[in-house]
mmCIF file of C-alpha atoms and ligand atoms in Angstrom:
data_model
loop_
_atom_site.group_PDB
_atom_site.id
_atom_site.type_symbol
_atom_site.label_atom_id
_atom_site.label_comp_id
_atom_site.label_asym_id
_atom_site.label_seq_id
_atom_site.Cartn_x
_atom_site.Cartn_y
_atom_site.Cartn_z
ATOM 1 C CA UNK A 16 101.217 111.359 72.567
ATOM 2 C CA UNK A 17 100.925 107.653 71.837
ATOM 3 C CA UNK A 18 99.287 105.148 74.283
ATOM 4 C CA UNK A 19 102.634 103.827 75.592
ATOM 5 C CA UNK A 20 105.809 105.485 76.740
ATOM 6 C CA UNK A 21 108.671 105.247 74.144
ATOM 7 C CA UNK A 22 112.389 105.441 74.606
ATOM 8 C CA UNK A 23 112.527 108.715 72.623
ATOM 9 C CA UNK A 24 110.161 110.247 75.271
ATOM 10 C CA UNK A 25 112.047 109.017 78.066
ATOM 11 C CA UNK A 26 115.364 110.238 76.764
ATOM 12 C CA UNK A 27 113.743 113.699 76.032
ATOM 13 C CA UNK A 28 112.642 113.984 79.684
ATOM 14 C CA UNK A 29 116.067 112.820 80.941
ATOM 15 C CA UNK A 30 117.865 115.438 78.837
ATOM 16 C CA UNK A 31 115.545 118.170 80.143
ATOM 17 C CA UNK A 32 116.672 117.232 83.690
ATOM 18 C CA UNK A 33 120.315 116.255 83.011
ATOM 19 C CA UNK A 34 121.125 119.722 81.552
ATOM 20 C CA UNK A 35 120.063 121.293 84.999
ATOM 21 C CA UNK A 36 121.877 119.069 87.417
ATOM 22 C CA UNK A 37 125.582 118.122 87.969
ATOM 23 C CA UNK A 38 125.159 115.225 90.133
ATOM 24 C CA UNK A 39 124.158 111.677 89.425
ATOM 25 C CA UNK A 40 121.377 110.730 91.662
ATOM 26 C CA UNK A 41 121.740 107.386 93.384
ATOM 27 C CA UNK A 42 118.447 106.997 95.064
ATOM 28 C CA UNK A 43 114.942 107.841 93.643
ATOM 29 C CA UNK A 44 112.265 108.956 96.194
ATOM 30 C CA UNK A 45 108.649 109.262 95.432
ATOM 31 C CA UNK A 46 106.686 110.986 98.146
ATOM 32 C CA UNK A 47 102.877 110.332 98.493
ATOM 33 C CA UNK A 48 99.837 112.596 99.393
ATOM 34 C CA UNK A 49 100.586 114.895 102.271
ATOM 35 C CA UNK A 50 104.108 113.285 102.749
ATOM 36 C CA UNK A 51 106.171 115.909 100.644
ATOM 37 C CA UNK A 52 107.869 117.604 103.625
ATOM 38 C CA UNK A 53 111.077 115.649 103.208
ATOM 39 C CA UNK A 54 111.750 117.315 99.860
ATOM 40 C CA UNK A 55 112.077 120.610 101.762
ATOM 41 C CA UNK A 56 115.152 119.554 103.599
ATOM 42 C CA UNK A 57 117.218 118.345 100.537
ATOM 43 C CA UNK A 58 120.720 120.056 100.643
ATOM 44 C CA UNK A 59 122.052 121.851 97.511
ATOM 45 C CA UNK A 60 118.545 121.481 95.999
ATOM 46 C CA UNK A 61 117.899 121.870 92.301
ATOM 47 C CA UNK A 62 114.082 122.217 91.891
ATOM 48 C CA UNK A 63 112.405 121.463 88.540
ATOM 49 C CA UNK A 64 108.610 121.857 88.251
ATOM 50 C CA UNK A 65 107.507 118.667 86.367
ATOM 51 C CA UNK A 66 105.402 120.960 84.030
ATOM 52 C CA UNK A 67 108.760 121.821 82.504
ATOM 53 C CA UNK A 68 109.730 118.375 81.654
ATOM 54 C CA UNK A 69 108.615 117.167 78.232
ATOM 55 C CA UNK A 70 106.156 114.155 78.346
ATOM 56 C CA UNK A 71 105.661 114.359 81.981
ATOM 57 C CA UNK A 72 102.196 113.482 83.177
ATOM 58 C CA UNK A 73 101.051 116.508 85.107
ATOM 59 C CA UNK A 74 99.516 115.927 88.515
ATOM 60 C CA UNK A 75 96.473 117.813 89.277
ATOM 61 C CA UNK A 76 95.668 116.542 92.773
ATOM 62 C CA UNK A 77 95.654 118.850 95.886
ATOM 63 C CA UNK A 78 98.628 117.776 98.139
ATOM 64 C CA UNK A 79 100.815 117.060 95.232
ATOM 65 C CA UNK A 80 103.098 119.891 94.285
ATOM 66 C CA UNK A 81 104.550 118.396 91.001
ATOM 67 C CA UNK A 82 108.042 119.024 91.202
ATOM 68 C CA UNK A 83 111.471 117.157 91.151
ATOM 69 C CA UNK A 84 114.092 117.956 93.881
ATOM 70 C CA UNK A 85 117.601 116.983 93.169
ATOM 71 C CA UNK A 86 120.358 117.264 95.668
ATOM 72 C CA UNK A 87 121.532 115.525 98.912
ATOM 73 C CA UNK A 88 120.144 113.730 101.945
ATOM 74 C CA UNK A 89 122.377 112.538 104.514
ATOM 75 C CA UNK A 90 125.045 112.926 101.851
ATOM 76 C CA UNK A 91 123.324 110.535 99.420
ATOM 77 C CA UNK A 92 122.585 112.016 95.970
ATOM 78 C CA UNK A 93 118.867 111.798 95.563
ATOM 79 C CA UNK A 94 116.170 112.758 93.159
ATOM 80 C CA UNK A 95 112.910 113.325 95.010
ATOM 81 C CA UNK A 96 109.466 113.594 93.227
ATOM 82 C CA UNK A 97 107.051 115.584 95.120
ATOM 83 C CA UNK A 98 103.491 115.012 93.591
ATOM 84 C CA UNK A 99 103.179 111.830 91.854
ATOM 85 C CA UNK A 100 100.549 111.487 88.991
ATOM 86 C CA UNK A 101 97.937 108.624 89.362
ATOM 87 C CA UNK A 102 95.980 106.451 87.025
ATOM 88 C CA UNK A 103 92.686 108.057 87.843
ATOM 89 C CA UNK A 104 94.058 111.416 86.371
ATOM 90 C CA UNK A 105 93.343 109.913 83.046
ATOM 91 C CA UNK A 106 96.776 109.038 81.715
ATOM 92 C CA UNK A 107 97.656 105.434 80.455
ATOM 93 C CA UNK A 108 99.324 103.455 83.390
ATOM 94 C CA UNK A 109 102.602 103.206 81.242
ATOM 95 C CA UNK A 110 102.682 107.180 81.284
ATOM 96 C CA UNK A 111 102.026 107.232 85.065
ATOM 97 C CA UNK A 112 105.490 105.397 85.535
ATOM 98 C CA UNK A 113 107.526 107.773 83.559
ATOM 99 C CA UNK A 114 109.265 109.246 86.603
ATOM 100 C CA UNK A 115 110.502 105.736 87.379
ATOM 101 C CA UNK A 116 112.005 105.369 83.884
ATOM 102 C CA UNK A 117 113.612 108.663 84.084
ATOM 103 C CA UNK A 118 115.183 107.815 87.531
ATOM 104 C CA UNK A 119 116.547 104.707 86.025
ATOM 105 C CA UNK A 120 118.114 106.441 83.023
ATOM 106 C CA UNK A 121 119.555 109.114 85.336
ATOM 107 C CA UNK A 122 121.446 106.253 87.205
ATOM 108 C CA UNK A 123 119.389 105.448 90.196
ATOM 109 C CA UNK A 124 119.419 101.730 91.183
ATOM 110 C CA UNK A 125 117.494 102.365 94.331
ATOM 111 C CA UNK A 126 113.904 103.543 94.914
ATOM 112 C CA UNK A 127 112.010 104.626 98.091
ATOM 113 C CA UNK A 128 108.398 104.923 97.377
ATOM 114 C CA UNK A 129 105.874 106.232 99.911
ATOM 115 C CA UNK A 130 102.135 106.578 99.753
ATOM 116 C CA UNK A 131 99.165 107.590 101.950
ATOM 117 C CA UNK A 132 96.929 104.437 102.367
ATOM 118 C CA UNK A 133 93.760 103.316 104.182
ATOM 119 C CA UNK A 134 94.118 100.567 106.803
ATOM 120 C CA UNK A 135 92.216 97.432 106.186
ATOM 121 C CA UNK A 136 94.126 95.455 108.857
ATOM 122 C CA UNK A 137 91.862 96.215 112.009
ATOM 123 C CA UNK A 138 95.128 96.544 114.100
ATOM 124 C CA UNK A 139 96.400 99.576 112.193
ATOM 125 C CA UNK A 140 95.395 103.177 113.130
ATOM 126 C CA UNK A 141 95.858 106.644 111.365
ATOM 127 C CA UNK A 142 99.343 107.859 111.827
ATOM 128 C CA UNK A 143 100.959 104.319 111.736
ATOM 129 C CA UNK A 144 103.915 103.656 109.396
ATOM 130 C CA UNK A 145 103.594 100.395 107.413
ATOM 131 C CA UNK A 146 106.751 98.943 105.800
ATOM 132 C CA UNK A 147 105.402 97.272 102.665
ATOM 133 C CA UNK A 148 106.394 93.613 102.573
ATOM 134 C CA UNK A 149 104.486 92.755 99.370
ATOM 135 C CA UNK A 150 101.720 94.134 97.081
ATOM 136 C CA UNK A 151 98.742 92.937 95.242
ATOM 137 C CA UNK A 152 98.527 94.994 91.991
ATOM 138 C CA UNK A 153 94.819 94.575 91.386
ATOM 139 C CA UNK A 154 94.703 97.281 88.723
ATOM 140 C CA UNK A 155 97.311 95.183 86.876
ATOM 141 C CA UNK A 156 95.883 91.873 87.321
ATOM 142 C CA UNK A 157 92.633 93.495 85.809
ATOM 143 C CA UNK A 158 94.432 94.604 82.781
ATOM 144 C CA UNK A 159 96.194 97.880 83.576
ATOM 145 C CA UNK A 160 99.901 96.585 84.155
ATOM 146 C CA UNK A 161 102.415 99.332 83.432
ATOM 147 C CA UNK A 162 104.394 96.914 81.205
ATOM 148 C CA UNK A 163 101.608 96.236 78.764
ATOM 149 C CA UNK A 164 102.698 97.514 75.372
ATOM 150 C CA UNK A 165 106.044 96.965 73.515
ATOM 151 C CA UNK A 166 108.716 95.822 75.899
ATOM 152 C CA UNK A 167 111.489 98.373 76.567
ATOM 153 C CA UNK A 168 114.429 95.972 76.160
ATOM 154 C CA UNK A 169 116.764 98.580 77.304
ATOM 155 C CA UNK A 170 115.391 98.252 80.778
ATOM 156 C CA UNK A 171 114.503 94.685 81.309
ATOM 157 C CA UNK A 172 112.814 91.456 79.924
ATOM 158 C CA UNK A 173 109.367 90.925 78.714
ATOM 159 C CA UNK A 174 108.364 88.688 81.664
ATOM 160 C CA UNK A 175 110.153 90.130 84.632
ATOM 161 C CA UNK A 176 110.227 88.173 87.927
ATOM 162 C CA UNK A 177 108.299 89.668 90.818
ATOM 163 C CA UNK A 178 109.371 87.160 93.545
ATOM 164 C CA UNK A 179 110.777 90.129 95.655
ATOM 165 C CA UNK A 180 109.235 93.386 94.738
ATOM 166 C CA UNK A 181 110.264 94.884 98.056
ATOM 167 C CA UNK A 182 113.953 94.237 98.757
ATOM 168 C CA UNK A 183 114.477 92.193 101.966
ATOM 169 C CA UNK A 184 117.838 93.802 102.862
ATOM 170 C CA UNK A 185 116.218 97.254 102.507
ATOM 171 C CA UNK A 186 113.319 96.054 104.645
ATOM 172 C CA UNK A 187 115.694 94.914 107.247
ATOM 173 C CA UNK A 188 117.558 98.165 107.169
ATOM 174 C CA UNK A 189 114.380 100.082 107.666
ATOM 175 C CA UNK A 190 113.479 97.990 110.623
ATOM 176 C CA UNK A 191 116.630 98.643 112.186
ATOM 177 C CA UNK A 192 116.279 102.303 111.661
ATOM 178 C CA UNK A 193 112.841 102.140 113.371
ATOM 179 C CA UNK A 194 114.230 100.157 116.267
ATOM 180 C CA UNK A 195 117.211 102.404 116.744
ATOM 181 C CA UNK A 196 115.109 105.622 116.638
ATOM 182 C CA UNK A 197 112.175 104.278 118.749
ATOM 183 C CA UNK A 198 109.723 104.515 115.730
ATOM 184 C CA UNK A 199 106.817 102.112 115.945
ATOM 185 C CA UNK A 200 105.988 100.469 112.693
ATOM 186 C CA UNK A 201 103.688 97.942 111.084
ATOM 187 C CA UNK A 202 104.387 95.468 108.200
ATOM 188 C CA UNK A 203 101.895 94.461 105.515
ATOM 189 C CA UNK A 204 100.617 93.993 102.102
ATOM 190 C CA UNK A 205 99.552 97.109 99.949
ATOM 191 C CA UNK A 206 96.832 96.749 97.448
ATOM 192 C CA UNK A 207 96.622 99.145 94.502
ATOM 193 C CA UNK A 208 93.399 100.210 93.028
ATOM 194 C CA UNK A 209 92.711 102.929 90.416
ATOM 195 C CA UNK A 210 90.443 105.114 92.447
ATOM 196 C CA UNK A 211 89.367 107.908 92.417
ATOM 197 C CA UNK A 212 86.252 106.620 94.346
ATOM 198 C CA UNK A 213 87.067 105.241 97.685
ATOM 199 C CA UNK A 214 86.024 101.559 98.401
ATOM 200 C CA UNK A 215 82.697 100.321 99.235
ATOM 201 C CA UNK A 216 82.328 98.180 102.448
ATOM 202 C CA UNK A 217 81.916 94.987 100.279
ATOM 203 C CA UNK A 218 84.988 95.742 98.294
ATOM 204 C CA UNK A 219 86.964 96.404 101.524
ATOM 205 C CA UNK A 220 85.845 93.117 102.769
ATOM 206 C CA UNK A 221 86.993 91.565 99.641
ATOM 207 C CA UNK A 222 90.404 93.198 99.825
ATOM 208 C CA UNK A 223 90.695 91.798 103.521
ATOM 209 C CA UNK A 224 89.823 88.489 102.273
ATOM 210 C CA UNK A 225 92.532 88.466 99.603
ATOM 211 C CA UNK A 226 95.220 89.392 102.168
ATOM 212 C CA UNK A 227 95.641 93.247 101.894
ATOM 213 C CA UNK A 228 96.554 95.219 105.015
ATOM 214 C CA UNK A 229 96.397 98.605 103.425
ATOM 215 C CA UNK A 230 94.814 100.109 100.342
ATOM 216 C CA UNK A 231 95.731 103.001 98.084
ATOM 217 C CA UNK A 232 95.857 104.352 94.440
ATOM 218 C CA UNK A 233 99.415 104.176 93.573
ATOM 219 C CA UNK A 234 102.845 102.425 94.185
ATOM 220 C CA UNK A 235 102.465 98.909 92.740
ATOM 221 C CA UNK A 236 102.701 100.243 89.138
ATOM 222 C CA UNK A 237 105.779 102.275 90.033
ATOM 223 C CA UNK A 238 107.378 99.127 91.848
ATOM 224 C CA UNK A 239 106.755 96.847 88.913
ATOM 225 C CA UNK A 240 108.455 99.299 86.503
ATOM 226 C CA UNK A 241 111.331 99.683 89.066
ATOM 227 C CA UNK A 242 111.883 95.984 89.240
ATOM 228 C CA UNK A 243 111.668 95.665 85.588
ATOM 229 C CA UNK A 244 114.492 97.868 85.336
ATOM 230 C CA UNK A 245 116.502 96.163 88.027
ATOM 231 C CA UNK A 246 116.037 98.754 90.880
ATOM 232 C CA UNK A 247 115.853 97.647 94.414
ATOM 233 C CA UNK A 248 112.937 99.013 96.381
ATOM 234 C CA UNK A 249 111.837 100.146 99.779
ATOM 235 C CA UNK A 250 108.093 100.727 100.174
ATOM 236 C CA UNK A 251 106.406 102.713 103.005
ATOM 237 C CA UNK A 252 102.725 103.395 103.539
ATOM 238 C CA UNK A 253 101.548 106.199 105.884
ATOM 239 C CA UNK A 254 98.353 105.038 107.253
ATOM 240 C CA UNK A 255 95.980 107.998 106.895
ATOM 241 C CA UNK A 256 92.587 106.536 107.679
ATOM 242 C CA UNK A 257 90.791 103.441 108.783
ATOM 243 C CA UNK A 258 88.910 101.823 105.814
ATOM 244 C CA UNK A 259 85.373 101.348 106.770
ATOM 245 C CA UNK A 260 84.601 97.729 106.410
ATOM 246 C CA UNK A 261 81.191 98.028 107.923
ATOM 247 C CA UNK A 262 80.217 101.423 106.316
ATOM 248 C CA UNK A 263 80.002 103.160 109.664
ATOM 249 C CA UNK A 264 82.331 105.976 108.762
ATOM 250 C CA UNK A 265 83.288 108.035 105.747
ATOM 251 C CA UNK A 266 86.640 108.628 104.150
ATOM 252 C CA UNK A 267 87.668 111.982 102.748
ATOM 253 C CA UNK A 268 90.689 113.338 100.934
ATOM 254 C CA UNK A 269 91.132 116.032 103.680
ATOM 255 C CA UNK A 270 91.429 113.406 106.363
ATOM 256 C CA UNK A 271 94.265 111.803 104.216
ATOM 257 C CA UNK A 272 96.149 115.089 103.856
ATOM 258 C CA UNK A 273 95.714 115.824 107.676
ATOM 259 C CA UNK A 274 97.227 112.475 108.564
ATOM 260 C CA UNK A 275 100.367 113.766 106.458
ATOM 261 C CA UNK A 276 101.189 116.157 109.505
ATOM 262 C CA UNK A 277 101.652 113.255 111.839
ATOM 263 C CA UNK A 278 103.227 111.018 109.262
ATOM 264 C CA UNK A 279 105.650 113.320 107.609
ATOM 265 C CA UNK A 280 108.065 113.670 110.390
ATOM 266 C CA UNK A 281 108.007 110.056 111.100
ATOM 267 C CA UNK A 282 108.751 109.128 107.493
ATOM 268 C CA UNK A 283 111.465 111.793 107.457
ATOM 269 C CA UNK A 284 113.214 109.983 110.396
ATOM 270 C CA UNK A 285 112.747 106.556 108.763
ATOM 271 C CA UNK A 286 114.119 107.663 105.292
ATOM 272 C CA UNK A 287 116.921 109.830 106.532
ATOM 273 C CA UNK A 288 118.068 106.845 108.721
ATOM 274 C CA UNK A 289 117.634 104.335 105.936
ATOM 275 C CA UNK A 290 119.704 106.642 103.451
ATOM 276 C CA UNK A 291 122.493 106.956 106.186
ATOM 277 C CA UNK A 292 122.659 103.080 106.157
ATOM 278 C CA UNK A 293 123.241 102.684 102.398
HETATM 279 N N1 HPA B 17 91.363 104.144 100.010
HETATM 280 C C1 HPA B 17 92.027 104.190 98.998
HETATM 281 N N2 HPA B 17 93.219 105.096 98.703
HETATM 282 C C2 HPA B 17 93.479 105.772 99.949
HETATM 283 C C3 HPA B 17 92.863 105.543 101.056
HETATM 284 C C4 HPA B 17 91.654 104.729 101.193
HETATM 285 O O1 HPA B 17 91.080 104.544 102.201
HETATM 286 N N3 HPA B 17 93.472 106.392 102.103
HETATM 287 C C5 HPA B 17 94.598 106.884 101.272
HETATM 288 N N4 HPA B 17 94.568 106.527 100.029
#
C-alpha cells in the first residue's frame, strides 16, 4: 500500500462493489458516529461489509459498523456508508477519502455527509441539528489535505475551487424540509481536526475565535474530495456535546454516541425529506 490512493486501487474497490449491485447509486451518504440508523431502513438493500472491499481503510471505532448499504431511500438510488474511517486511525488522509472516490466512480453526483460534533457556539445544545454552511479544514491547512500527492486528473484539477463547498441549493432544500416538518435547526461553520484527543479549553477558545461553530474529526477532507470530483454536497452536524471552553466539564465518546439516539430520528426526517425533493 503506497502513501496515496491510486486510480488502480479505486477501480479495484469499485469493481468489488459493482459485481454485487444492479443499480447505479445517485446519492452517496456518509453517516457519522451514532448516526447510522438511517441505513437500517434502506429498501432492497445490498449490504457489503467494507472489510470485503480491497484497499478499504478499515474503521475500528465503536459506533461505526463499517459497511456499505446500497438500495433506495424515498425512491432515490443511494449508497450509504455506515462507519467512516478517520485520520486518527492511522491512515494517510488520501486513503481516508477512498469512499468518496468510490462513490464518484459508481456515478454519484451528490453527497450527503453527516457527523457528530461538539458545539463551540454557545447557543447550540446537544441534540441540535446544524446545517453546515462552510468549513475550516484545519488539518488540511496544517498539511494533511486529502488532495496532496499526484493529482487524479480523471476526477478534477490540481487546484480545485472551494468557494462553495456546501451547495446553496441543497442548503435551501434542507431548510425547507426542516420548516415543513417542524424540525428546529442551527446553521454554522464546522472545523475539522485530526483527534483523537478532544480539545483543550485554550484550543476551543482559539477555534471560536477563528469562526467555528462546531468541531469534529471528519467531514472536511471528504467534502474537499467530493468537490474536487464535481459532487454537490449537503453537510449536517448532529451536536452531541457542548465543547468546554472554560474547562468545567469533560467530553466523552459515550456522550457522543448517546446523543445519537436523539439525533438519529431527526437526521432521518431531514435526509428522507431532502432526498424526496431531489
Ligand atoms: N470535539 C471533537 N470531535 C467531536 C466532539 C468534540 O467535542 N464531539 C463529537 N465529535
